[in-house]
Amino acid sequence: MGRREEGLRDRKGGSSDVSRRARADVDEDLRSGNWGLPLTVLVVGMFMSILDTDIVNVAVPTMQREFGSTTDQVQWVATIYTLALGIVVPASGWLGDRFGLDRIYNVALVAFAAGSALCGVAWSLNSLLFFRVVQAIGGGLMPAVSMAMLYKIVPPQKLGVAMGLFGLGVLFAPTVGPTIGGYLVEYVNWRLIFYINVPIGALGLVAALMVLPRFASHTGQRFDLGGFTAISIGLFALLLALSKGADWGWASYRVLGLFALGAFMLAIFAVVELSVSQPLLDVHVFRYPNFTNSLILISFLMAGLFGLYFYIPLFLQEGEGLGALQAGLLLLLPALLTGLTMPFAGKAYDKVGARWPAAIGCLVVAYGTYLMRNVTPDTPRGTLVLWMCVRNIGMGIAFMPIMATSMAGMPSAEVNRASAVSNIAQRVSSAFGLAVMTSLLTTQMAQQYASRASLSVAGMAADPHLSGGPLLGWQGAVQTAAFGGGLGDLFLVTAGGTALCALMALMLPAKPGAGGGMMMMEGGPAPPVEAVEAVATAAMAAEPEPAAAAPRPRPRTTTTRRTPTGPPVAAAVATSEAEAV
């Protein structure tokens, strides 16, 4: 037994050496806590890419006049960007593995800035549409790659704070987009909404080259062409149907055919990914309960978030007669409160986990949205801003803990692909939420208009002077009131869905970082020393008593096995250098 105990102590020492060598793979600056500067660079890139998704909507009427296009034609400026994102994002995980996350981020930044400059010099609508595709290449890669890098460079115990800062690009950009776009369109030139990205992108590239850590590339990664083709066609058809369903008619053959094609190709994609050795997107990431639950919650919140962010400025401009800049300024205070709330929500996640911040935040969002059900053109602006502040505070509380826990226990080798899956879900859910809200709002507005108009028919018939200008004014008032009533119904439905999200949030872990260990820069997570020692003890106990003249042991390598609840752990650990007998 003496020799077995001595061998066990040697193996324990070897396990510590293995763990230390694994931890040494991490950049020293990051391991010592200096991850704030790289995170700032990622936040700027994330903010810029998401800002451009919404800022363009403000300039649509101006571009329509300049290019002499119809409303349906100029709306393709936003639609084609969304379609291009659906093609680019699925490849982000493979590109990050194959060429290194930092290299792909830099290329995406250059592509986005170059595409923005080209959009600014567009001489026709067709040229603008082509340059928007170039811009979408960078705009689609940056969010997915940035999220993957964040999960690899930030220590687990600081993940909540980091996600609170990172979320500024996710939630803050869509809110301030109308303000910035409204100012540039009204007082300067609409082309500046594209030109403004060029100097920001150039500075961001210099900062990225200086401060971002280097990530290894894996040259053995083969590109899954079949899977990429299937998911590209599927997402293109699905996003096109969601974007154009309200214009073409949800029951039209074009829309129904696109939905059928999208569903069929996504089913083909799932079959292909389960049958190839190196899939484009690893669908096995859904076996992690925290990732799956968080992804469902994020999808619901994103659907409501971007849908209401589209219709609230529209109501302020059409219902209350505000300009684009005035409407944007009213949204600025709620946006600032969201930005101030997220870092505190991140700290709460680091202390108590995701369950209670997410559940409480969803309830606050539901309550704020429920208050907005009474919105009318006569609602005081201060009251409307107060309701939006309540809703945005809840969004800041809930969103970041949910995002932080989605990949907190994910093995490092799967983070890139999981980040791509998460970004695809966010893109599709945003388009889906806007499409569903548009359909619901159109139906409710028709009902509201019919009921309000019928109540006024008798009075209009009894007044022979109600004609010409007064008649047009009456019709406009009824349409505006119907818009407000339909929007109130939309808020009510959204509030109910968000309340259900609060119940789903109770399924999230109650402890921070539950479900996995620390993620390393390369090679996956290092196993805790205690776990390594426990496995080594069990391995030694199963071995027979060595003979007195046993030969010097050969070096053994670490092998892994996968448990159903967490990342790979060491199945057997031995020193890589033979110890003297």
Coordinates of C-alpha atoms in Angstrom, one line a residue:
M1 CA 0.0 0.0 0.0
G2 CA 2.9 2.3 0.6
R3 CA 3.9 2.3 -3.1
R4 CA 0.3 2.8 -4.1
E5 CA 0.0 5.8 -1.8
E6 CA 3.3 7.2 -3.1
G7 CA 2.2 6.7 -6.7
L8 CA -1.1 8.4 -5.9
R9 CA 0.7 11.4 -4.5
D10 CA 2.8 11.6 -7.7
R11 CA -0.3 11.5 -9.8
K12 CA -1.9 14.3 -7.7
G13 CA 1.2 16.4 -8.3
G14 CA 1.0 15.6 -11.9
S15 CA -2.6 16.6 -12.0
S16 CA -1.8 20.0 -10.6
D17 CA 0.9 20.4 -13.2
V18 CA -1.5 19.5 -16.0
S19 CA -4.0 22.0 -14.6
R20 CA -1.4 24.7 -14.3
R21 CA -0.2 24.1 -17.8
A22 CA -3.7 24.4 -19.1
R23 CA -4.2 27.7 -17.3
A24 CA -0.9 29.0 -18.6
D25 CA -2.5 28.9 -22.1
V26 CA -4.5 32.0 -21.1
D27 CA -3.1 35.4 -21.9
E28 CA -1.5 36.8 -18.7
D29 CA -3.1 40.2 -19.0
L30 CA -6.6 38.7 -19.2
R31 CA -6.0 36.2 -16.4
S32 CA -4.9 39.0 -14.1
G33 CA -8.1 40.9 -14.8
N34 CA -7.1 43.3 -17.6
W35 CA -10.0 42.3 -19.9
G36 CA -11.8 45.7 -19.7
L37 CA -10.0 47.3 -22.7
P38 CA -10.6 44.4 -25.1
L39 CA -14.2 44.4 -24.0
T40 CA -14.5 48.1 -24.7
V41 CA -13.3 47.5 -28.3
L42 CA -15.9 44.7 -28.7
V43 CA -18.7 46.9 -27.4
V44 CA -17.9 49.7 -29.8
G45 CA -18.0 47.3 -32.8
M46 CA -21.2 45.7 -31.6
F47 CA -22.8 49.1 -31.0
M48 CA -21.9 50.3 -34.5
S49 CA -23.2 47.2 -36.3
I50 CA -26.6 47.1 -34.5
L51 CA -27.0 50.9 -34.7
D52 CA -26.9 50.8 -38.5
T53 CA -29.8 48.2 -38.6
D54 CA -32.3 50.8 -37.3
I55 CA -30.8 54.2 -38.2
V56 CA -31.5 53.6 -41.9
N57 CA -35.3 53.5 -41.3
V58 CA -35.4 57.2 -40.5
A59 CA -33.8 58.1 -43.9
V60 CA -36.2 56.0 -46.0
P61 CA -38.5 58.9 -47.0
T62 CA -35.5 61.1 -48.0
M63 CA -33.8 58.3 -50.0
Q64 CA -37.2 57.7 -51.7
R65 CA -37.3 61.3 -52.9
E66 CA -33.7 61.5 -54.0
F67 CA -33.7 58.2 -56.0
G68 CA -37.2 58.7 -57.3
S69 CA -38.3 55.3 -56.1
T70 CA -41.6 54.0 -54.7
T71 CA -42.0 53.1 -51.0
D72 CA -42.0 49.4 -51.8
Q73 CA -38.7 49.7 -53.7
V74 CA -36.8 51.8 -51.1
Q75 CA -37.9 49.5 -48.3
W76 CA -35.5 46.9 -49.8
V77 CA -32.7 49.0 -48.3
A78 CA -33.6 47.5 -44.9
T79 CA -34.9 44.2 -46.2
I80 CA -31.8 43.2 -48.2
Y81 CA -29.6 43.9 -45.2
T82 CA -31.6 41.5 -43.1
L83 CA -31.5 38.8 -45.8
A84 CA -27.7 39.1 -46.1
L85 CA -27.3 38.8 -42.4
G86 CA -29.2 35.5 -42.5
I87 CA -26.6 34.1 -45.0
V88 CA -23.5 35.5 -43.3
V89 CA -24.1 34.7 -39.6
P90 CA -24.3 30.8 -39.9
A91 CA -20.7 30.8 -41.2
S92 CA -19.3 32.9 -38.4
G93 CA -18.6 30.0 -36.1
W94 CA -16.7 28.1 -38.7
L95 CA -14.7 31.2 -39.8
G96 CA -13.8 31.9 -36.2
D97 CA -12.5 28.4 -35.7
R98 CA -10.7 28.2 -39.0
F99 CA -9.0 31.6 -39.1
G100 CA -9.1 32.8 -35.5
L101 CA -11.7 35.0 -33.9
D102 CA -9.5 38.2 -33.8
R103 CA -8.7 37.9 -37.5
I104 CA -12.4 37.5 -38.5
Y105 CA -13.4 40.4 -36.3
N106 CA -10.8 42.7 -37.9
V107 CA -11.9 41.6 -41.4
A108 CA -15.6 42.2 -40.5
L109 CA -14.8 45.6 -39.2
V110 CA -13.0 46.6 -42.4
A111 CA -15.9 45.2 -44.5
F112 CA -18.5 47.1 -42.5
A113 CA -16.6 50.4 -42.7
A114 CA -15.9 49.9 -46.5
G115 CA -19.5 48.9 -47.1
S116 CA -20.7 52.0 -45.2
A117 CA -18.4 54.3 -47.3
L118 CA -19.8 52.8 -50.5
C119 CA -23.4 53.2 -49.3
G120 CA -22.6 56.9 -48.7
V121 CA -21.5 57.4 -52.3
A122 CA -24.4 55.3 -53.9
W123 CA -25.6 57.0 -57.1
S124 CA -28.8 54.9 -57.5
L125 CA -31.1 52.6 -55.5
N126 CA -29.6 49.5 -57.1
S127 CA -26.1 50.5 -56.2
L128 CA -27.2 51.2 -52.7
L129 CA -28.7 47.8 -52.4
F130 CA -25.5 46.1 -53.6
F131 CA -23.4 48.1 -51.2
R132 CA -25.8 47.2 -48.3
V133 CA -24.9 43.5 -48.9
V134 CA -21.2 44.4 -48.6
Q135 CA -22.0 46.2 -45.4
A136 CA -24.0 43.3 -44.1
I137 CA -21.0 40.9 -44.4
G138 CA -19.2 42.8 -41.6
G139 CA -22.4 43.7 -39.8
G140 CA -23.4 40.0 -39.5
L141 CA -20.0 38.7 -38.4
M142 CA -19.2 41.2 -35.8
P143 CA -21.9 40.4 -33.2
A144 CA -21.4 36.7 -33.3
V145 CA -17.6 36.8 -33.2
S146 CA -17.7 39.5 -30.5
M147 CA -19.9 37.4 -28.2
A148 CA -17.7 34.3 -28.7
M149 CA -14.6 36.3 -27.8
L150 CA -16.3 37.8 -24.7
Y151 CA -17.0 34.3 -23.3
K152 CA -13.4 33.3 -23.8
I153 CA -11.6 36.3 -22.4
V154 CA -13.7 37.2 -19.4
P155 CA -13.3 35.3 -16.1
P156 CA -16.5 33.4 -15.1
Q157 CA -16.8 35.4 -11.9
K158 CA -16.9 38.6 -13.9
L159 CA -19.2 37.4 -16.7
G160 CA -22.3 39.3 -15.4
V161 CA -20.5 42.7 -15.2
A162 CA -19.0 42.1 -18.7
M163 CA -22.3 41.2 -20.2
G164 CA -23.9 44.2 -18.6
L165 CA -21.4 46.4 -20.5
F166 CA -21.6 44.3 -23.7
G167 CA -25.4 44.7 -23.7
L168 CA -25.0 48.4 -24.3
G169 CA -24.6 47.5 -28.0
V170 CA -27.6 45.2 -28.0
L171 CA -30.2 47.3 -26.2
F172 CA -28.9 50.9 -26.3
A173 CA -28.1 51.1 -30.0
P174 CA -31.7 50.4 -31.3
T175 CA -33.0 53.1 -29.0
V176 CA -30.6 55.9 -29.9
G177 CA -30.6 55.0 -33.6
P178 CA -33.7 57.1 -34.4
T179 CA -32.3 60.1 -32.5
I180 CA -29.0 60.1 -34.3
G181 CA -30.6 59.3 -37.6
G182 CA -33.3 62.0 -37.2
Y183 CA -30.7 64.7 -36.5
L184 CA -28.5 63.8 -39.4
V185 CA -31.4 63.5 -41.9
E186 CA -33.2 66.7 -40.8
Y187 CA -30.2 69.0 -40.2
V188 CA -27.2 67.6 -42.2
N189 CA -27.4 64.9 -44.9
W190 CA -28.8 61.4 -45.0
R191 CA -25.6 60.1 -46.4
L192 CA -23.9 60.8 -43.1
I193 CA -25.8 57.9 -41.5
F194 CA -23.3 55.7 -43.5
Y195 CA -20.3 58.0 -43.5
I196 CA -20.3 58.2 -39.7
N197 CA -19.2 54.5 -39.6
V198 CA -16.0 55.0 -41.5
P199 CA -13.9 56.9 -38.9
I200 CA -15.4 54.9 -36.0
G201 CA -14.5 51.7 -37.9
A202 CA -11.0 52.9 -38.6
L203 CA -10.3 53.8 -35.0
G204 CA -11.9 50.5 -33.9
L205 CA -9.6 48.5 -36.2
V206 CA -6.5 50.2 -34.8
A207 CA -7.7 49.5 -31.3
A208 CA -8.5 45.9 -32.1
L209 CA -5.1 45.3 -33.6
M210 CA -3.5 46.7 -30.4
V211 CA -5.5 45.2 -27.6
L212 CA -7.5 42.2 -28.7
P213 CA -5.8 38.9 -27.7
R214 CA -4.7 36.4 -30.5
F215 CA -6.8 33.3 -31.0
A216 CA -5.4 30.2 -32.6
S217 CA -6.7 29.0 -36.0
H218 CA -7.5 25.3 -36.6
T219 CA -6.5 24.5 -40.2
G220 CA -8.1 21.1 -40.1
Q221 CA -11.6 22.5 -40.1
R222 CA -13.5 21.6 -43.3
F223 CA -16.3 23.8 -44.6
D224 CA -19.7 22.2 -44.5
L225 CA -20.9 23.3 -47.9
G226 CA -24.1 21.2 -47.9
G227 CA -25.2 22.6 -44.5
F228 CA -24.3 26.2 -45.4
T229 CA -26.3 25.9 -48.6
A230 CA -29.4 24.5 -46.8
I231 CA -29.4 27.0 -44.0
S232 CA -28.7 29.9 -46.3
I233 CA -31.7 29.1 -48.6
G234 CA -33.9 28.3 -45.6
L235 CA -33.1 31.5 -43.7
F236 CA -33.3 33.6 -46.9
A237 CA -36.8 32.3 -47.7
L238 CA -38.0 32.6 -44.1
L239 CA -36.7 36.1 -43.6
L240 CA -38.0 37.3 -47.0
A241 CA -41.5 35.9 -46.1
L242 CA -41.5 37.6 -42.8
S243 CA -40.3 40.9 -44.2
K244 CA -42.7 41.0 -47.1
G245 CA -45.7 39.2 -45.7
A246 CA -47.6 42.4 -44.8
D247 CA -47.1 43.8 -48.3
W248 CA -47.6 40.7 -50.4
G249 CA -50.4 39.2 -48.2
W250 CA -49.8 36.5 -45.6
A251 CA -52.1 34.1 -47.6
S252 CA -50.5 34.8 -51.0
Y253 CA -48.8 32.1 -52.9
R254 CA -45.5 33.8 -52.7
V255 CA -45.4 34.1 -49.0
L256 CA -46.8 30.6 -48.4
G257 CA -44.3 29.2 -50.8
L258 CA -41.4 31.0 -49.1
F259 CA -42.5 29.6 -45.7
A260 CA -42.8 26.1 -47.1
L261 CA -39.3 26.4 -48.8
G262 CA -37.8 27.8 -45.6
A263 CA -39.2 25.0 -43.4
F264 CA -38.1 22.3 -45.9
M265 CA -34.5 23.6 -46.2
L266 CA -34.1 24.0 -42.5
A267 CA -35.2 20.4 -42.0
I268 CA -32.7 19.4 -44.6
F269 CA -30.1 21.4 -42.7
A270 CA -30.8 19.6 -39.5
V271 CA -30.4 16.2 -41.2
V272 CA -27.1 17.2 -42.8
E273 CA -25.7 18.6 -39.6
L274 CA -26.5 15.3 -37.7
S275 CA -24.8 13.2 -40.4
V276 CA -21.5 15.0 -41.0
S277 CA -18.3 14.8 -38.9
Q278 CA -17.6 18.6 -39.0
P279 CA -21.0 20.4 -39.0
L280 CA -21.3 24.1 -39.8
L281 CA -23.5 24.6 -36.7
D282 CA -23.3 22.0 -34.0
V283 CA -27.0 21.3 -33.2
H284 CA -25.8 19.3 -30.2
V285 CA -25.4 22.6 -28.3
F286 CA -29.2 22.3 -27.5
R287 CA -28.4 19.5 -25.1
Y288 CA -27.3 22.1 -22.6
P289 CA -30.5 23.1 -20.8
N290 CA -29.2 26.5 -19.8
F291 CA -28.4 27.4 -23.4
T292 CA -31.7 26.2 -24.7
N293 CA -33.8 27.9 -22.0
S294 CA -31.9 31.1 -22.4
L295 CA -32.2 31.1 -26.1
I296 CA -36.0 30.7 -25.9
L297 CA -36.2 33.6 -23.5
I298 CA -33.9 35.8 -25.6
S299 CA -35.9 35.1 -28.7
F300 CA -39.2 36.1 -27.0
L301 CA -37.6 39.3 -25.6
M302 CA -36.0 40.3 -28.9
A303 CA -39.3 39.8 -30.8
G304 CA -41.0 42.2 -28.5
L305 CA -38.1 44.6 -28.2
F306 CA -37.5 45.3 -31.9
G307 CA -41.2 45.2 -32.8
L308 CA -42.1 47.9 -30.2
Y309 CA -39.0 49.9 -31.0
F310 CA -40.3 50.1 -34.6
Y311 CA -43.9 51.1 -33.7
I312 CA -43.3 53.5 -30.9
P313 CA -41.4 56.1 -33.0
L314 CA -43.9 55.5 -35.8
F315 CA -46.8 56.4 -33.4
L316 CA -45.0 59.5 -32.1
Q317 CA -44.5 60.7 -35.6
E318 CA -47.9 59.8 -37.2
G319 CA -50.1 59.9 -34.1
E320 CA -48.7 63.0 -32.4
G321 CA -47.2 64.7 -35.4
L322 CA -43.6 64.8 -34.1
G323 CA -40.5 65.0 -36.3
A324 CA -38.0 62.2 -36.5
L325 CA -35.6 64.1 -34.2
Q326 CA -38.3 65.0 -31.6
A327 CA -39.5 61.4 -31.5
G328 CA -35.9 60.2 -31.1
L329 CA -35.3 62.6 -28.2
L330 CA -38.3 61.2 -26.4
L331 CA -36.8 57.8 -26.6
L332 CA -33.4 58.9 -25.3
L333 CA -34.2 58.9 -21.6
P334 CA -35.6 55.4 -21.5
A335 CA -32.5 54.3 -23.5
L336 CA -30.1 55.9 -21.0
L337 CA -31.9 54.2 -18.1
T338 CA -31.4 50.9 -19.9
G339 CA -27.7 51.6 -20.2
L340 CA -27.4 52.5 -16.5
T341 CA -29.4 49.5 -15.4
M342 CA -27.5 46.8 -17.2
P343 CA -24.1 46.9 -15.3
F344 CA -26.0 46.6 -12.0
A345 CA -28.0 43.7 -13.4
G346 CA -24.6 42.1 -14.3
K347 CA -23.3 42.5 -10.8
A348 CA -26.5 40.9 -9.5
Y349 CA -26.0 38.0 -11.8
D350 CA -22.4 37.5 -10.5
K351 CA -23.8 37.3 -6.9
V352 CA -27.2 35.5 -7.2
G353 CA -27.3 33.9 -10.6
A354 CA -29.7 34.5 -13.5
R355 CA -33.0 33.2 -12.1
W356 CA -34.3 36.0 -10.0
P357 CA -32.9 39.0 -11.9
A358 CA -34.4 37.5 -15.1
A359 CA -37.8 36.8 -13.6
I360 CA -38.1 40.2 -11.8
G361 CA -36.9 42.0 -15.0
C362 CA -39.5 40.2 -17.1
L363 CA -42.2 41.1 -14.7
V364 CA -41.2 44.8 -14.8
V365 CA -41.1 44.7 -18.6
A366 CA -44.6 43.1 -18.6
Y367 CA -45.9 45.8 -16.2
G368 CA -44.4 48.7 -18.2
T369 CA -45.8 47.3 -21.4
Y370 CA -49.2 46.8 -19.7
L371 CA -49.3 50.4 -18.7
M372 CA -48.8 51.4 -22.4
R373 CA -52.0 49.7 -23.4
N374 CA -53.8 52.9 -22.7
V375 CA -51.8 55.0 -25.2
T376 CA -53.7 57.5 -27.3
P377 CA -52.8 60.6 -29.3
D378 CA -54.0 62.6 -26.3
T379 CA -51.7 60.8 -23.8
P380 CA -49.3 63.3 -22.2
R381 CA -45.8 62.8 -23.5
G382 CA -44.4 62.8 -20.0
T383 CA -46.7 59.9 -19.1
L384 CA -45.7 58.0 -22.2
V385 CA -42.0 58.5 -21.4
L386 CA -42.6 57.3 -17.8
W387 CA -44.2 54.1 -19.1
M388 CA -41.3 53.5 -21.5
C389 CA -38.8 54.1 -18.7
V390 CA -40.4 51.4 -16.6
R391 CA -40.3 49.0 -19.5
N392 CA -36.7 49.7 -20.4
I393 CA -35.5 49.4 -16.8
G394 CA -37.0 45.9 -16.7
M395 CA -35.4 45.1 -20.0
G396 CA -32.0 46.1 -18.6
I397 CA -32.5 43.9 -15.6
A398 CA -33.6 40.8 -17.4
F399 CA -31.7 40.8 -20.7
M400 CA -28.1 40.5 -19.6
P401 CA -28.4 37.8 -17.0
I402 CA -30.3 35.7 -19.5
M403 CA -27.6 36.2 -22.1
A404 CA -24.8 35.6 -19.6
T405 CA -26.1 32.3 -18.5
S406 CA -26.8 31.0 -22.0
M407 CA -23.2 29.9 -22.6
A408 CA -21.7 30.2 -19.0
G409 CA -21.3 26.4 -18.8
M410 CA -20.4 25.8 -22.5
P411 CA -17.1 24.1 -23.3
S412 CA -14.8 26.6 -25.0
A413 CA -14.5 24.5 -28.1
E414 CA -18.3 24.9 -28.7
V415 CA -18.6 28.6 -27.9
N416 CA -18.0 29.8 -31.5
R417 CA -20.8 27.7 -33.0
A418 CA -23.1 28.3 -30.1
S419 CA -22.7 32.1 -30.5
A420 CA -23.6 31.7 -34.2
V421 CA -26.8 29.8 -33.2
S422 CA -27.7 32.5 -30.7
N423 CA -27.3 35.3 -33.2
I424 CA -29.3 33.5 -35.8
A425 CA -32.1 33.0 -33.3
Q426 CA -32.0 36.7 -32.4
R427 CA -32.1 37.8 -36.1
V428 CA -35.0 35.5 -36.9
S429 CA -37.0 36.3 -33.8
S430 CA -36.6 40.0 -34.4
A431 CA -38.0 39.7 -37.9
F432 CA -40.7 37.3 -36.7
G433 CA -41.8 39.6 -33.9
L434 CA -42.1 42.6 -36.2
A435 CA -44.0 40.5 -38.8
V436 CA -46.5 39.2 -36.2
M437 CA -46.9 42.6 -34.6
T438 CA -47.6 44.1 -38.1
S439 CA -50.2 41.5 -38.9
L440 CA -51.9 41.9 -35.5
L441 CA -51.7 45.7 -35.6
T442 CA -53.2 45.8 -39.1
T443 CA -56.1 43.5 -38.0
Q444 CA -56.8 45.5 -34.8
M445 CA -56.6 48.8 -36.6
A446 CA -59.2 47.7 -39.1
Q447 CA -61.5 46.6 -36.3
Q448 CA -60.9 49.8 -34.4
Y449 CA -61.5 52.0 -37.5
A450 CA -64.7 50.2 -38.4
S451 CA -66.2 50.5 -34.9
R452 CA -65.2 54.2 -34.4
A453 CA -66.4 55.1 -37.9
S454 CA -69.8 53.4 -37.4
L455 CA -70.3 55.4 -34.2
S456 CA -69.7 58.7 -36.1
V457 CA -71.8 57.9 -39.2
A458 CA -75.0 59.2 -37.7
G459 CA -73.4 62.4 -36.6
M460 CA -71.8 62.9 -39.9
A461 CA -75.0 62.4 -41.8
A462 CA -76.9 64.7 -39.5
D463 CA -74.4 67.6 -40.1
P464 CA -74.6 68.8 -43.8
H465 CA -71.6 71.0 -43.2
L466 CA -69.3 68.1 -42.6
S467 CA -67.7 67.9 -46.0
G468 CA -64.5 68.8 -47.7
G469 CA -61.8 69.9 -45.2
P470 CA -63.8 69.0 -42.1
L471 CA -64.5 65.5 -43.5
L472 CA -60.9 64.9 -44.2
G473 CA -60.0 66.1 -40.7
W474 CA -62.6 63.7 -39.2
Q475 CA -61.2 60.8 -41.2
G476 CA -57.7 61.6 -40.1
A477 CA -58.8 61.8 -36.5
V478 CA -60.5 58.4 -36.7
Q479 CA -57.5 56.8 -38.4
T480 CA -55.2 58.2 -35.7
A481 CA -57.5 57.0 -32.9
A482 CA -57.7 53.5 -34.6
F483 CA -53.9 53.4 -34.8
G484 CA -53.6 54.2 -31.0
G485 CA -56.3 51.6 -30.2
G486 CA -54.6 48.9 -32.3
L487 CA -51.3 49.7 -30.7
G488 CA -52.8 49.4 -27.3
D489 CA -54.1 46.0 -28.1
L490 CA -50.6 45.1 -29.3
F491 CA -49.1 46.3 -26.0
L492 CA -51.6 44.1 -24.1
V493 CA -50.6 41.0 -26.0
T494 CA -46.9 41.7 -25.6
A495 CA -47.3 42.2 -21.9
G496 CA -49.0 38.8 -21.5
G497 CA -46.2 37.1 -23.5
T498 CA -43.5 38.8 -21.4
A499 CA -45.3 37.7 -18.2
L500 CA -45.0 34.1 -19.4
C501 CA -41.3 34.7 -19.9
A502 CA -41.0 35.5 -16.2
L503 CA -42.3 32.0 -15.5
M504 CA -39.8 30.5 -17.9
A505 CA -37.0 32.5 -16.2
L506 CA -37.6 30.5 -13.0
M507 CA -36.0 27.5 -14.8
L508 CA -32.7 29.3 -15.1
P509 CA -29.9 28.4 -12.6
A510 CA -30.1 30.1 -9.2
K511 CA -26.2 30.3 -8.9
P512 CA -23.9 32.3 -11.1
G513 CA -21.9 30.2 -13.6
A514 CA -23.9 27.1 -12.8
G515 CA -23.3 24.2 -15.2
G516 CA -19.7 24.6 -16.2
G517 CA -16.2 25.6 -15.4
M518 CA -13.8 28.3 -16.6
M519 CA -13.4 28.8 -20.3
M520 CA -9.9 28.9 -21.6
M521 CA -8.5 30.7 -24.6
E522 CA -7.6 27.5 -26.4
G523 CA -8.1 23.8 -25.9
G524 CA -11.2 23.9 -23.8
P525 CA -11.7 24.4 -20.0
A526 CA -9.2 23.3 -17.5
P527 CA -10.6 20.8 -15.0
P528 CA -10.6 21.9 -11.3
V529 CA -7.7 20.4 -9.3
E530 CA -10.1 18.7 -6.9
A531 CA -12.0 17.0 -9.6
V532 CA -8.8 15.8 -11.2
E533 CA -7.5 14.4 -7.9
A534 CA -10.8 12.6 -7.3
V535 CA -10.7 10.9 -10.7
A536 CA -7.0 10.1 -10.2
T537 CA -7.9 8.5 -6.9
A538 CA -10.6 6.3 -8.5
A539 CA -8.2 5.3 -11.3
M540 CA -5.5 4.3 -8.8
A541 CA -8.0 2.3 -6.7
A542 CA -8.9 0.2 -9.7
E543 CA -5.3 -0.6 -10.6
P544 CA -3.6 -3.8 -9.4
E545 CA -0.7 -3.7 -6.9
P546 CA 2.4 -3.1 -9.0
A547 CA 5.3 -5.5 -8.8
A548 CA 8.4 -4.6 -6.8
A549 CA 10.5 -4.4 -10.0
A550 CA 8.0 -2.6 -12.1
P551 CA 9.5 -0.8 -15.1
R552 CA 9.5 2.9 -15.4
P553 CA 6.1 4.0 -16.5
R554 CA 5.6 5.4 -20.0
P555 CA 4.2 8.9 -20.4
R556 CA 0.4 9.0 -20.6
T557 CA -1.7 11.7 -22.2
T558 CA -4.9 13.1 -20.8
T559 CA -8.0 11.6 -22.4
T560 CA -11.5 13.0 -22.0
R561 CA -15.0 11.9 -21.7
R562 CA -18.2 14.0 -21.8
T563 CA -20.6 14.1 -19.0
P564 CA -24.3 15.0 -19.7
T565 CA -24.3 18.0 -17.5
G566 CA -21.1 19.9 -18.2
P567 CA -17.9 20.3 -20.1
P568 CA -15.3 17.5 -20.6
V569 CA -13.5 16.4 -17.5
A570 CA -10.3 14.4 -17.2
A571 CA -10.9 10.7 -17.3
A572 CA -7.3 9.8 -16.4
V573 CA -4.4 12.1 -15.5
A574 CA -0.7 11.1 -15.4
T575 CA 2.5 13.1 -15.5
S576 CA 4.0 13.7 -18.9
E577 CA 7.5 13.1 -17.6
A578 CA 8.5 9.9 -16.0
E579 CA 9.2 10.2 -12.3
A580 CA 12.3 8.6 -10.8
V581 CA 11.4 5.3 -9.0

